[in-house]
Short mmCIF file of C-alpha atoms in Angstrom, two decimals:
data_model
loop_
_atom_site.label_atom_id
_atom_site.label_comp_id
_atom_site.label_asym_id
_atom_site.label_seq_id
_atom_site.Cartn_x
_atom_site.Cartn_y
_atom_site.Cartn_z
CA UNK A 1 -72.49 12.03 103.21
CA UNK A 2 -74.67 11.15 101.10
CA UNK A 3 -78.05 12.24 102.25
CA UNK A 4 -80.68 10.00 102.52
CA UNK A 5 -82.31 11.98 99.05
CA UNK A 6 -78.87 10.43 97.76
CA UNK A 7 -79.43 7.02 98.76
CA UNK A 8 -82.94 6.61 98.08
CA UNK A 9 -82.84 7.94 94.12
CA UNK A 10 -83.07 4.19 92.45
CA UNK A 11 -85.68 3.24 94.85
CA UNK A 12 -87.50 6.28 94.11
CA UNK A 13 -86.46 4.72 90.39
CA UNK A 14 -87.33 1.95 90.75
CA UNK A 15 -90.86 2.92 92.20
CA UNK A 16 -92.56 5.18 89.73
CA UNK A 17 -94.21 2.76 88.01
CA UNK A 18 -95.47 1.45 90.69
CA UNK A 19 -96.96 5.02 91.18
CA UNK A 20 -97.82 5.83 87.43
CA UNK A 21 -100.25 2.94 87.42
CA UNK A 22 -101.65 4.34 91.09
CA UNK A 23 -102.37 8.01 89.49
CA UNK A 24 -103.49 6.27 86.19
CA UNK A 25 -105.53 4.31 87.85
CA UNK A 26 -107.81 6.33 89.66
CA UNK A 27 -107.92 8.76 86.37
CA UNK A 28 -108.29 8.75 82.87
CA UNK A 29 -104.63 11.25 82.74
CA UNK A 30 -102.48 12.92 80.47
CA UNK A 31 -98.55 13.29 80.48
CA UNK A 32 -99.17 17.04 81.62
CA UNK A 33 -100.98 15.41 84.48
CA UNK A 34 -98.95 12.86 85.42
CA UNK A 35 -95.56 14.68 85.66
CA UNK A 36 -98.09 17.80 88.08
CA UNK A 37 -99.87 14.92 90.26
CA UNK A 38 -95.47 13.60 90.33
CA UNK A 39 -94.46 17.28 91.20
CA UNK A 40 -95.74 17.76 93.96
CA UNK A 41 -93.94 14.92 95.69
CA UNK A 42 -90.24 13.55 96.30
CA UNK A 43 -91.20 11.38 92.65
CA UNK A 44 -90.50 14.73 91.10
CA UNK A 45 -89.73 12.94 86.73
CA UNK A 46 -89.46 14.81 83.39
CA UNK A 47 -90.29 13.56 79.96
CA UNK A 48 -86.87 11.63 79.33
CA UNK A 49 -87.89 9.42 81.67
CA UNK A 50 -92.02 9.36 82.11
CA UNK A 51 -91.95 8.73 78.28
CA UNK A 52 -90.52 6.13 77.69
CA UNK A 53 -91.77 4.39 81.38
CA UNK A 54 -95.22 4.64 80.01
CA UNK A 55 -93.86 3.24 76.27
CA UNK A 56 -92.71 0.38 78.25
CA UNK A 57 -96.13 -0.16 80.25
CA UNK A 58 -97.80 0.16 77.31
CA UNK A 59 -96.19 -2.90 74.89
CA UNK A 60 -96.84 -4.54 77.99
CA UNK A 61 -100.10 -3.93 78.33
CA UNK A 62 -101.22 -2.65 81.69
CA UNK A 63 -102.05 0.69 80.13
CA UNK A 64 -103.85 1.96 76.74
CA UNK A 65 -104.37 5.43 75.44
CA UNK A 66 -106.74 7.50 73.20
CA UNK A 67 -106.14 10.29 71.26
CA UNK A 68 -107.83 13.28 72.48
CA UNK A 69 -108.70 16.22 70.61
CA UNK A 70 -107.50 18.91 73.52
CA UNK A 71 -108.42 23.27 72.37
CA UNK A 72 -104.83 24.32 72.02
CA UNK A 73 -102.60 22.71 70.61
CA UNK A 74 -102.39 18.87 69.00
CA UNK A 75 -104.18 16.15 70.16
CA UNK A 76 -102.92 15.21 72.80
CA UNK A 77 -102.68 11.25 74.38
CA UNK A 78 -104.72 10.12 77.13
CA UNK A 79 -104.11 7.29 79.42
CA UNK A 80 -105.99 4.92 81.07
CA UNK A 81 -105.60 1.01 83.36
CA UNK A 82 -106.09 -1.56 80.89
CA UNK A 83 -107.73 -5.23 83.22
CA UNK A 84 -104.10 -6.93 83.33
CA UNK A 85 -103.15 -2.93 84.52
CA UNK A 86 -106.33 -3.01 87.63
CA UNK A 87 -104.69 -6.61 87.85
CA UNK A 88 -100.81 -5.66 87.86
CA UNK A 89 -101.21 -3.05 90.46
CA UNK A 90 -102.72 -4.56 92.85
CA UNK A 91 -101.00 -7.37 93.51
CA UNK A 92 -97.77 -4.68 93.33
CA UNK A 93 -99.65 -3.09 96.54
CA UNK A 94 -99.60 -6.40 97.57
CA UNK A 95 -96.57 -6.58 97.84
CA UNK A 96 -95.53 -2.92 99.06
CA UNK A 97 -97.53 -3.93 101.68
CA UNK A 98 -95.84 -6.99 102.48
CA UNK A 99 -91.90 -5.50 101.90
CA UNK A 100 -93.35 -2.74 104.33
CA UNK A 101 -94.39 -5.31 107.44
CA UNK A 102 -91.12 -7.70 106.79
CA UNK A 103 -89.45 -4.23 107.25
CA UNK A 104 -91.56 -2.69 110.94
CA UNK A 105 -91.56 -6.89 111.62
CA UNK A 106 -86.72 -7.23 111.37
CA UNK A 107 -84.67 -5.60 114.26
CA UNK A 108 -85.73 -2.81 116.62
CA UNK B 1 -78.68 39.63 66.02
CA UNK B 2 -78.71 35.92 65.71
CA UNK B 3 -79.81 33.24 62.29
CA UNK B 4 -82.54 31.87 63.04
CA UNK B 5 -83.35 28.02 61.71
CA UNK B 6 -87.43 26.65 60.58
CA UNK B 7 -87.84 23.54 62.97
CA UNK B 8 -90.23 20.87 62.10
CA UNK B 9 -91.22 19.08 65.89
CA UNK B 10 -93.68 16.19 65.36
CA UNK B 11 -95.71 18.22 62.52
CA UNK B 12 -95.62 21.83 63.30
CA UNK B 13 -93.46 24.91 62.68
CA UNK B 14 -90.99 26.56 65.39
CA UNK B 15 -88.76 29.50 64.87
CA UNK B 16 -85.65 29.19 66.68
CA UNK B 17 -81.84 30.88 67.21
CA UNK B 18 -78.83 28.66 65.25
CA UNK B 19 -77.50 27.95 68.72
CA UNK B 20 -80.97 26.77 70.04
CA UNK B 21 -80.84 24.53 66.98
CA UNK B 22 -77.52 22.80 67.38
CA UNK B 23 -78.27 22.00 70.78
CA UNK B 24 -81.69 20.14 70.82
CA UNK B 25 -80.71 18.74 67.70
CA UNK B 26 -78.04 16.85 69.70
CA UNK B 27 -80.41 16.37 72.92
CA UNK B 28 -82.55 14.22 69.76
CA UNK B 29 -79.36 12.09 68.41
CA UNK B 30 -78.36 11.44 71.89
CA UNK B 31 -82.27 10.09 72.77
CA UNK B 32 -82.12 8.25 69.35
CA UNK B 33 -78.89 6.70 70.23
CA UNK B 34 -80.44 5.95 73.95
CA UNK B 35 -83.47 4.51 72.42
CA UNK B 36 -81.78 2.20 69.92
CA UNK B 37 -83.32 -1.41 69.76
CA UNK B 38 -86.49 0.29 71.45
CA UNK B 39 -89.51 -0.46 69.35
CA UNK B 40 -91.11 2.09 70.52
CA UNK B 41 -88.39 4.73 69.37
CA UNK B 42 -89.96 6.60 67.22
CA UNK B 43 -93.15 6.80 68.88
CA UNK B 44 -91.06 8.30 72.02
CA UNK B 45 -89.35 10.64 69.72
CA UNK B 46 -92.78 11.55 67.93
CA UNK B 47 -93.92 12.00 71.80
CA UNK B 48 -90.94 14.18 73.14
CA UNK B 49 -90.72 15.61 70.12
CA UNK B 50 -94.34 17.62 71.04
CA UNK B 51 -93.92 18.05 74.66
CA UNK B 52 -90.65 20.24 73.66
CA UNK B 53 -93.09 21.86 71.22
CA UNK B 54 -95.72 22.33 73.75
CA UNK B 55 -93.03 23.96 76.14
CA UNK B 56 -91.71 26.43 73.88
CA UNK B 57 -94.97 27.23 72.42
CA UNK B 58 -94.85 28.76 75.88
CA UNK B 59 -92.28 31.57 75.70
CA UNK B 60 -94.16 32.50 72.59
CA UNK B 61 -96.26 35.54 72.24
CA UNK B 62 -98.31 37.20 69.34
CA UNK B 63 -94.70 40.21 69.39
CA UNK B 64 -92.20 36.89 70.11
CA UNK B 65 -92.07 34.95 67.82
CA UNK B 66 -88.55 33.05 67.38
CA UNK B 67 -87.20 31.03 70.59
CA UNK B 68 -84.08 31.31 71.41
CA UNK B 69 -80.97 29.14 73.02
CA UNK B 70 -81.68 30.44 76.19
CA UNK B 71 -85.02 29.05 76.34
CA UNK B 72 -84.64 25.86 74.64
CA UNK B 73 -81.77 24.93 77.57
CA UNK B 74 -84.75 25.68 79.55
CA UNK B 75 -86.94 23.69 77.72
CA UNK B 76 -84.75 20.69 78.18
CA UNK B 77 -84.05 21.27 81.59
CA UNK B 78 -87.67 20.58 82.22
CA UNK B 79 -87.93 17.87 79.94
CA UNK B 80 -84.97 16.20 81.45
CA UNK B 81 -82.58 13.13 80.27
CA UNK B 82 -83.84 10.76 78.61
CA UNK B 83 -84.58 6.96 79.76
CA UNK B 84 -82.49 3.99 77.20
CA UNK B 85 -84.69 1.44 77.56
CA UNK B 86 -82.31 -1.34 77.85
CA UNK B 87 -79.89 0.41 80.40
CA UNK B 88 -82.57 1.70 82.89
CA UNK B 89 -81.75 -0.67 85.98
CA UNK B 90 -78.17 -0.42 84.98
CA UNK B 91 -78.28 3.56 85.14
CA UNK B 92 -81.05 3.80 88.40
CA UNK B 93 -78.15 2.98 91.17
CA UNK B 94 -75.55 5.04 89.33
CA UNK B 95 -77.79 7.99 88.19
CA UNK B 96 -79.26 10.33 90.81
CA UNK B 97 -82.23 12.62 89.88
CA UNK B 98 -79.84 15.33 89.00
CA UNK B 99 -77.79 13.84 87.14
CA UNK B 100 -73.89 12.68 88.35
CA UNK B 101 -70.72 14.04 88.52
CA UNK B 102 -69.03 11.47 86.18
CA UNK B 103 -69.66 8.64 84.36
CA UNK B 104 -68.06 5.25 83.32
CA UNK B 105 -64.76 5.76 81.85
CA UNK B 106 -63.53 3.42 79.75
CA UNK B 107 -60.36 3.45 77.02
CA UNK B 108 -60.14 4.19 73.86
CA UNK B 109 -58.04 5.93 70.99
CA UNK B 110 -58.95 10.02 70.52
CA UNK B 111 -58.52 10.90 67.20
CA UNK B 112 -58.35 14.97 68.11
CA UNK B 113 -55.35 15.62 68.89
CA UNK B 114 -53.46 13.22 68.57
CA UNK B 115 -50.05 12.49 66.94
CA UNK B 116 -49.98 9.20 65.33
CA UNK B 117 -53.33 6.44 66.56
CA UNK B 118 -54.66 8.71 69.72
CA UNK B 119 -53.19 5.82 72.38
CA UNK B 120 -51.00 9.13 74.01
CA UNK B 121 -54.47 11.13 74.27
CA UNK B 122 -56.60 8.23 74.57
CA UNK B 123 -54.28 7.69 77.74
CA UNK B 124 -53.86 11.03 78.78
CA UNK B 125 -57.83 11.69 78.86
CA UNK B 126 -58.24 8.36 80.86
CA UNK B 127 -55.46 9.37 83.13
CA UNK B 128 -56.66 12.80 82.96
CA UNK B 129 -52.87 13.44 83.08
CA UNK B 130 -50.70 16.47 80.68
CA UNK B 131 -50.37 15.48 77.48
CA UNK B 132 -47.27 16.04 76.88
CA UNK B 133 -46.49 13.68 80.21
CA UNK B 134 -47.52 10.62 78.50
CA UNK B 135 -45.87 11.42 75.75
CA UNK B 136 -42.42 11.44 77.25
CA UNK B 137 -43.38 8.47 79.79
CA UNK B 138 -43.75 6.81 76.45
CA UNK B 139 -40.93 7.97 75.07
CA UNK B 140 -38.93 7.53 78.10
CA UNK B 141 -40.17 3.65 78.29
CA UNK B 142 -39.46 2.94 74.21
CA UNK B 143 -35.90 4.15 75.49
CA UNK B 144 -35.77 1.56 78.37
CA UNK B 145 -37.83 -1.64 76.95
CA UNK B 146 -34.34 -1.33 73.56
CA UNK B 147 -37.25 -0.80 71.80
CA UNK B 148 -39.77 -3.01 72.54
CA UNK B 149 -41.92 -1.18 73.77
CA UNK B 150 -43.04 -0.01 70.10
CA UNK B 151 -44.94 -3.13 69.72
CA UNK B 152 -47.00 -2.39 72.98
CA UNK B 153 -47.73 0.70 71.25
CA UNK B 154 -48.50 -0.24 68.24
CA UNK B 155 -50.59 -3.20 69.44
CA UNK B 156 -52.63 -1.65 72.13
CA UNK B 157 -53.57 1.06 68.22
CA UNK B 158 -54.35 -1.95 66.61
CA UNK B 159 -56.66 -3.19 69.60
CA UNK B 160 -58.14 -0.66 71.12
CA UNK B 161 -61.41 0.98 69.25
CA UNK B 162 -61.75 4.34 68.88
CA UNK B 163 -63.99 6.55 70.46
CA UNK B 164 -66.03 7.83 67.36
CA UNK B 165 -70.30 8.25 69.04
CA UNK B 166 -70.16 11.65 71.06
CA UNK B 167 -71.75 8.82 73.55
CA UNK B 168 -68.04 6.89 73.39
CA UNK B 169 -65.75 10.45 73.23
CA UNK B 170 -67.18 11.39 76.47
CA UNK B 171 -66.71 7.85 78.33
CA UNK B 172 -62.90 8.83 76.97
CA UNK B 173 -62.41 11.53 79.47
CA UNK B 174 -65.06 9.81 81.68
CA UNK B 175 -67.41 12.72 81.59
CA UNK B 176 -70.77 12.19 81.96
CA UNK B 177 -73.24 11.53 78.20
CA UNK B 178 -76.40 13.80 78.88
CA UNK B 179 -78.13 16.95 77.74
CA UNK B 180 -77.42 18.96 80.48
CA UNK B 181 -73.52 17.95 80.05
CA UNK B 182 -73.82 18.91 76.23
CA UNK B 183 -75.37 21.83 76.83
CA UNK B 184 -72.79 23.01 79.23
CA UNK B 185 -70.17 21.35 76.66
CA UNK B 186 -72.53 23.18 74.07
CA UNK B 187 -71.86 26.76 76.20
CA UNK B 188 -68.55 26.66 76.85
CA UNK B 189 -66.75 26.32 73.87
CA UNK B 190 -69.96 29.77 73.23
CA UNK B 191 -68.19 31.35 75.07
CA UNK B 192 -64.34 30.07 74.69
CA UNK B 193 -64.21 30.52 70.85
CA UNK B 194 -66.20 33.32 69.27
CA UNK B 195 -69.65 32.67 67.25
CA UNK B 196 -68.50 32.05 63.97
CA UNK B 197 -65.27 30.08 64.70
CA UNK B 198 -67.95 28.51 67.24
CA UNK B 199 -69.92 27.73 64.62
CA UNK B 200 -67.54 26.25 61.79
CA UNK B 201 -65.60 24.21 64.91
CA UNK B 202 -69.38 22.60 65.56
CA UNK B 203 -69.96 21.53 61.43
CA UNK B 204 -66.78 20.28 61.29
CA UNK B 205 -67.66 18.32 64.72
CA UNK B 206 -70.55 17.22 63.32
CA UNK B 207 -69.94 16.36 60.00
CA UNK B 208 -67.24 14.04 61.21
CA UNK B 209 -69.70 12.09 63.55
CA UNK B 210 -71.55 11.97 60.51
CA UNK B 211 -69.59 10.54 58.40
CA UNK B 212 -68.06 8.32 61.10
CA UNK B 213 -70.87 6.52 61.58
CA UNK B 214 -71.79 6.10 58.42
CA UNK B 215 -68.70 4.15 58.17
CA UNK B 216 -69.48 2.54 60.84
CA UNK B 217 -72.99 1.55 60.08
CA UNK B 218 -71.89 0.15 56.07
CA UNK B 219 -69.18 -1.33 57.66
CA UNK B 220 -70.50 -2.96 61.09
CA UNK B 221 -73.33 -3.80 59.90
CA UNK B 222 -75.87 -1.74 61.90
CA UNK B 223 -74.39 -3.29 65.18
CA UNK B 224 -73.01 -1.37 66.98
CA UNK B 225 -69.54 -3.36 69.30
CA UNK B 226 -70.43 -6.28 68.00
CA UNK B 227 -69.30 -9.79 68.04
CA UNK B 228 -67.30 -8.28 64.41
CA UNK B 229 -65.12 -6.11 66.82
CA UNK B 230 -64.17 -7.98 68.93
CA UNK B 231 -63.67 -10.88 65.88
CA UNK B 232 -60.74 -7.82 64.29
CA UNK B 233 -59.36 -7.87 67.80
CA UNK B 234 -59.03 -11.39 68.55
CA UNK B 235 -57.29 -10.88 64.66
CA UNK B 236 -54.67 -8.54 65.79
CA UNK B 237 -53.96 -9.82 69.13
CA UNK B 238 -53.32 -13.40 66.92
CA UNK B 239 -51.56 -11.53 64.77
CA UNK B 240 -49.04 -10.20 67.28
CA UNK B 241 -48.88 -13.16 68.80
CA UNK B 242 -47.11 -14.86 66.12
CA UNK B 243 -45.69 -12.10 64.79
CA UNK B 244 -43.78 -12.14 68.80
CA UNK B 245 -43.17 -15.22 67.84
CA UNK B 246 -40.93 -14.95 64.97
CA UNK B 247 -38.96 -11.88 66.40
CA UNK B 248 -38.25 -14.53 69.77
CA UNK B 249 -36.47 -16.78 66.71
CA UNK B 250 -34.50 -13.66 65.50
CA UNK B 251 -32.80 -12.59 69.03
CA UNK B 252 -30.29 -11.90 67.57
CA UNK B 253 -31.16 -9.36 65.03
CA UNK B 254 -33.78 -7.49 67.75
CA UNK B 255 -31.37 -7.06 69.75
CA UNK B 256 -29.53 -5.40 66.97
CA UNK B 257 -32.05 -2.83 66.26
CA UNK B 258 -32.87 -2.29 69.62
CA UNK B 259 -29.83 -1.56 69.97
CA UNK B 260 -29.57 0.97 67.36
CA UNK B 261 -32.89 3.00 68.30
CA UNK B 262 -31.13 2.78 72.13
CA UNK B 263 -27.58 4.47 70.32
CA UNK B 264 -29.97 6.71 68.39
CA UNK B 265 -31.89 7.71 71.54
CA UNK B 266 -28.53 7.97 73.88
CA UNK B 267 -26.85 10.31 71.09
CA UNK B 268 -29.52 12.22 70.76
CA UNK B 269 -30.10 12.66 74.60
CA UNK B 270 -25.74 13.37 74.94
CA UNK B 271 -26.35 16.03 72.20
CA UNK B 272 -28.61 17.91 73.32
CA UNK B 273 -27.84 21.19 73.89
CA UNK B 274 -27.31 20.89 77.33
CA UNK B 275 -25.72 18.32 77.76
CA UNK B 276 -22.36 19.95 76.07
CA UNK B 277 -20.27 20.31 78.24
#
């Protein structure tokens, strides 16, 4: 039997971009910060997934980064939301709200 | 005592054990394959290298300047398998957070351990059957069909693609293709053979892959499984259909040949030691 956790694996993966948007919108962040924030939740993810996702989001123009020198080690990418990203986040949040309302309304 | 190699991770040098190097090299190579066609491939790989480097630094102290194979495994486990841009949506349904038990199976010819063309080895991997059993079935089918099965065999050996890349090799066995699995397989090999032999085998395997990739790139113009591939297959099919037509016009001769083959096997069978009464 599939557990609830397994059943929702695909949904969690699909929602990852939404959550990254939310995290980046709240504050300028490094990749390590995103991983740490997500690490404490059901949405825990890894570099292997996050880097390709961030690069896709950057290509779509919803996030951008600047290089920032860190005290220890090489300069790192510091991500923030673009204006387009803000709009995207707003739309996604509305849509998510819409989905939740629909689920609540249907059936039992 | 293990040999140590120096590697460059996004512009910074690290000293790692040779076994660690092989695992890391495989991981990055696999990442590159997965990101094929992604316009940001180089950048993502640089990011991954940097992240790996930073994770390695955690294992280094003024008194310990080498990263061991175990530590690299730990690092790569933290990194997780690299998501390909092309198949993210496809994978999401099958690939859980912890990785699936088995990947999609595909019928490939497998050169390793093959007697002739790799049809039997490929089928035995595909059906999880004993290789000898598959061969016996093939011989039996040849006898039953009066030799016509040999034609089918040749058609298969012509049109079924060879498992060339490590990804295809994994698909031939239906094994998942991710870093974790690769590491497990590498580890298994490490345990089974003694280190020297393993290293030799690994190097040979790597050279083979490299050679095959070069061959592929030269002849398929960087277009793996391209239109050309299917075109070649089509040409072969047409060729064999024509051949079959020609043969059907000479049924009498074919029958004699088939009978001869059949009687050869019958004779062989009758002359087996345990059939002599």
